[in-house]
Short mmCIF file of C-alpha atoms in Angstrom, two decimals:
data_model
loop_
_atom_site.label_atom_id
_atom_site.label_comp_id
_atom_site.label_asym_id
_atom_site.label_seq_id
_atom_site.Cartn_x
_atom_site.Cartn_y
_atom_site.Cartn_z
CA MET A 117 92.44 -65.67 26.49
CA LYS A 118 93.44 -64.83 30.25
CA GLU A 119 95.39 -61.73 29.15
CA SER A 120 92.23 -60.02 27.46
CA ILE A 121 90.32 -59.96 30.50
CA LYS A 122 92.10 -59.07 32.27
CA SER A 123 93.52 -55.94 30.09
CA VAL A 124 88.88 -55.33 30.08
CA LEU A 125 88.38 -55.39 33.70
CA HIS A 126 91.23 -53.31 34.04
CA GLY A 127 89.95 -50.76 31.44
CA ALA A 128 86.37 -51.14 33.20
CA ARG A 129 87.96 -50.46 37.11
CA GLN A 130 89.46 -47.12 35.41
CA MET A 131 86.63 -45.76 34.44
CA ILE A 132 84.25 -46.68 36.75
CA GLY A 133 87.22 -44.90 38.61
CA VAL A 134 86.74 -41.71 36.35
CA THR A 135 83.62 -41.72 36.00
CA VAL A 136 82.76 -41.45 40.29
CA VAL A 137 85.76 -38.83 40.29
CA LEU A 138 83.98 -36.71 38.71
CA MET A 139 80.44 -37.14 39.75
CA LEU A 140 82.29 -35.80 43.22
CA VAL A 141 84.39 -32.82 42.27
CA CYS A 142 81.83 -31.94 39.39
CA GLY A 143 78.25 -33.07 41.11
CA LEU A 144 79.60 -32.28 44.29
CA LEU A 145 82.21 -30.88 45.29
CA PHE A 146 82.53 -27.86 42.31
CA PRO A 147 78.63 -26.71 43.09
CA CYS A 148 79.00 -26.41 47.11
CA LEU A 149 82.11 -24.26 46.15
CA LEU A 150 80.52 -22.13 44.27
CA THR A 151 77.43 -22.02 46.20
CA GLY A 152 79.26 -21.26 49.27
CA LEU A 153 81.30 -18.42 48.15
CA SER A 154 77.95 -17.04 46.39
CA ALA A 155 76.39 -17.03 49.31
CA LEU A 156 78.80 -15.31 51.51
CA ILE A 157 79.80 -12.94 48.51
CA PHE A 158 76.66 -12.09 47.36
CA PRO A 159 74.07 -13.36 49.98
CA HIS A 160 71.30 -11.53 48.21
CA GLN A 161 71.87 -12.52 44.60
CA ALA A 162 71.88 -16.14 45.54
CA GLY A 163 69.16 -15.96 48.20
CA GLY A 164 66.87 -15.10 45.25
CA ASN A 165 66.73 -11.06 45.42
CA LEU A 166 64.20 -11.78 47.68
CA ILE A 167 62.67 -8.74 48.29
CA THR A 168 61.48 -8.47 52.06
CA VAL A 169 58.31 -5.77 53.40
CA ASN A 170 57.30 -5.33 56.87
CA ASP A 171 59.46 -8.74 57.35
CA GLN A 172 57.01 -10.57 55.45
CA THR A 173 58.54 -11.76 51.24
CA VAL A 174 56.50 -10.56 48.65
CA GLY A 175 58.63 -11.45 45.46
CA ALA A 176 61.26 -11.54 43.51
CA GLU A 177 62.99 -9.27 41.65
CA TYR A 178 63.72 -10.42 38.23
CA VAL A 179 60.66 -12.75 38.73
CA GLY A 180 57.38 -10.90 37.55
CA GLN A 181 54.39 -10.92 38.94
CA GLU A 182 50.61 -9.99 37.19
CA PHE A 183 48.66 -7.44 38.50
CA THR A 184 45.28 -7.13 37.93
CA GLU A 185 43.82 -4.26 40.30
CA ASP A 186 43.39 -0.57 38.24
CA TYR A 187 45.63 0.79 41.23
CA TYR A 188 48.39 -1.18 40.30
CA MET A 189 50.67 -1.02 36.96
CA TRP A 190 50.35 -4.11 34.82
CA SER A 191 53.41 -6.03 33.03
CA ARG A 192 53.23 -7.70 30.55
CA PRO A 193 51.04 -10.85 29.35
CA SER A 194 52.42 -14.39 30.70
CA ALA A 195 50.71 -17.55 28.44
CA TYR A 196 51.41 -18.62 32.65
CA HIS A 197 49.84 -15.51 33.98
CA TYR A 198 53.06 -15.60 35.89
CA ASN A 199 52.04 -18.32 37.65
CA VAL A 200 49.21 -16.82 40.03
CA TYR A 201 46.22 -18.59 40.90
CA VAL A 202 43.31 -19.20 42.23
CA GLU A 203 41.61 -22.10 44.37
CA GLY A 204 38.26 -22.43 42.77
CA GLU A 205 34.90 -23.70 44.84
CA ASP A 206 35.91 -26.90 43.86
CA GLY A 207 39.22 -27.38 44.88
CA LYS A 208 40.70 -26.73 41.69
CA GLN A 209 42.98 -24.16 40.86
CA TYR A 210 42.80 -21.87 38.20
CA TYR A 211 44.38 -18.74 36.58
CA ASN A 212 42.41 -15.22 37.07
CA ASP A 213 41.14 -15.05 34.10
CA GLY A 214 39.42 -18.45 34.50
CA THR A 215 41.17 -21.03 32.54
CA GLU A 216 42.30 -23.89 34.75
CA PHE A 217 46.03 -23.60 36.49
CA ALA A 218 48.62 -25.55 34.51
CA GLY A 219 51.06 -26.01 36.90
CA LEU A 220 54.34 -24.06 37.63
CA GLY A 221 56.18 -23.09 34.51
CA SER A 222 57.81 -20.81 32.23
CA GLY A 223 57.92 -19.89 28.26
CA SER A 224 55.98 -18.59 25.83
CA ASN A 225 53.49 -19.93 23.47
CA ASN A 226 55.73 -19.03 20.47
CA TYR A 227 52.91 -18.50 17.94
CA ALA A 228 53.97 -17.57 14.40
CA ALA A 229 52.83 -13.90 13.71
CA THR A 230 50.49 -15.69 11.39
CA ASN A 231 48.64 -17.53 14.22
CA PRO A 232 45.22 -16.61 14.28
CA ALA A 233 45.63 -17.32 18.43
CA LEU A 234 48.62 -14.57 18.60
CA VAL A 235 45.77 -12.47 16.82
CA GLU A 236 43.06 -13.16 18.82
CA ARG A 237 44.65 -13.28 22.38
CA ALA A 238 46.68 -9.12 21.01
CA GLU A 239 43.19 -8.52 20.24
CA ALA A 240 41.56 -9.49 23.20
CA ASP A 241 44.59 -7.91 25.55
CA ILE A 242 44.28 -4.71 23.86
CA GLU A 243 40.79 -4.64 24.23
CA ALA A 244 40.23 -4.92 27.89
CA PHE A 245 43.41 -2.23 28.01
CA LEU A 246 41.61 0.91 26.29
CA GLU A 247 38.62 -0.18 28.34
CA LYS A 248 40.34 0.89 31.73
CA ASN A 249 42.18 3.59 29.60
CA PRO A 250 39.61 5.53 27.59
CA ASP A 251 42.08 8.00 27.07
CA VAL A 252 44.95 5.83 25.77
CA LYS A 253 44.07 5.24 22.01
CA ARG A 254 44.92 2.17 20.05
CA GLU A 255 47.92 3.39 18.84
CA ASP A 256 49.40 4.78 21.16
CA ILE A 257 49.57 1.34 23.30
CA PRO A 258 53.25 0.62 23.10
CA THR A 259 54.05 -2.69 21.66
CA ASP A 260 55.28 -4.41 24.86
CA LEU A 261 51.92 -4.84 26.16
CA LEU A 262 50.83 -6.63 23.91
CA THR A 263 53.81 -9.32 23.36
CA ALA A 264 55.31 -11.93 26.18
CA SER A 265 58.79 -11.80 27.12
CA GLY A 266 60.36 -15.51 26.34
CA SER A 267 60.28 -16.49 29.84
CA GLY A 268 56.76 -15.26 30.76
CA LEU A 269 58.20 -13.58 34.11
CA ASP A 270 59.61 -10.97 32.74
CA PRO A 271 60.01 -8.74 35.48
CA HIS A 272 60.03 -5.26 33.22
CA ILE A 273 57.42 -2.81 30.98
CA SER A 274 59.47 0.06 28.69
CA PRO A 275 59.14 3.60 30.57
CA ALA A 276 56.54 4.33 27.62
CA SER A 277 54.73 0.95 28.79
CA ALA A 278 54.68 2.80 32.89
CA GLU A 279 53.58 6.31 31.39
CA VAL A 280 50.22 5.12 29.45
CA GLN A 281 49.18 3.66 32.68
CA ILE A 282 50.00 6.32 35.31
CA PRO A 283 46.00 8.52 34.92
CA ARG A 284 44.53 5.05 35.55
CA ILE A 285 46.41 4.44 38.27
CA ALA A 286 46.47 7.91 39.43
CA GLU A 287 42.77 7.58 39.45
CA ALA A 288 42.26 4.40 40.96
CA SER A 289 44.44 4.66 43.67
CA GLY A 290 44.61 8.68 44.93
CA LEU A 291 48.10 9.27 44.08
CA SER A 292 49.17 12.33 42.08
CA GLU A 293 50.64 11.58 38.28
CA GLU A 294 53.51 13.52 39.46
CA GLU A 295 54.28 11.30 42.31
CA LEU A 296 53.43 7.75 40.14
CA ARG A 297 55.88 9.66 37.71
CA GLY A 298 58.50 9.96 40.38
CA ILE A 299 57.71 6.31 42.06
CA VAL A 300 58.56 5.10 38.45
CA GLU A 301 61.38 7.13 37.63
CA GLU A 302 62.85 5.61 41.28
CA ASN A 303 62.60 2.46 39.78
CA THR A 304 64.10 2.83 36.82
CA GLN A 305 66.72 0.69 35.50
CA GLY A 306 69.03 2.61 32.63
CA LYS A 307 70.85 1.29 29.46
CA VAL A 308 74.13 -1.22 31.10
CA LEU A 309 77.22 1.36 30.86
CA HIS A 310 74.89 3.93 29.37
CA ILE A 311 75.13 1.84 25.47
CA PHE A 312 74.09 -1.64 25.43
CA GLY A 313 70.00 -2.72 26.27
CA GLU A 314 67.22 -0.30 27.30
CA GLU A 315 65.52 1.77 29.89
CA THR A 316 63.13 -0.66 31.91
CA VAL A 317 61.13 -0.41 34.78
CA ASN A 318 59.99 -2.77 37.16
CA VAL A 319 56.78 -3.51 38.32
CA LEU A 320 56.85 -5.56 41.29
CA LYS A 321 59.20 -2.95 42.80
CA VAL A 322 56.64 0.53 41.04
CA ASN A 323 53.56 -1.41 42.71
CA ILE A 324 54.97 -2.00 45.98
CA GLU A 325 55.84 1.40 46.57
CA ILE A 326 52.18 2.40 44.85
CA ALA A 327 50.74 0.15 47.50
CA GLN A 328 53.02 1.31 50.46
CA ARG A 329 51.65 5.19 49.66
CA MET A 330 47.94 3.62 49.48
CA GLY A 331 48.98 2.07 53.18
CA ILE A 332 48.00 -1.57 51.91
CA LEU A 333 51.61 -2.96 52.52
#
């Protein structure tokens, strides 16, 4: 009986000891080592790829933002409106479309293709886009301007989605279409190794340059 109890206690001590050691190694030492190495070797990436203008942080390179002004390039739809909100007179927080802020988050509504809510949302986005871009035909609106990414925080759009917005931006900003196309080209990333993925335009970087050339940033 005593030997059995000793065996159980010995096994328990071993389990607790292994758990504590693994917790310290995997939960503390290893993360601290990786954090330190990344901060040393890749300081910009480790810091969140933050973009700073005039000593002020205006965003992160790989996190999108919601832009609503006509002189800015618009991002893809987002179920969380890129976590952009305003304070209402009642003290509550609201998204730019007037719906109540749901708190910081990411993701999508994951609607099925047959879901009426998806059709309703897409139709509303189409009408809003055509109203602000009267020279664009319904069938010429690129798909990614009507579809949300899985994270709802994607900072990129396709070159076609950037091009279709240029006439509106030129009229609202006072910049020439040629100048705007140059800004888009400067902030377009090609395929990885010229093979994988698609060409993408970083909306935040484009809008920062637009704001700087307009003198508002």
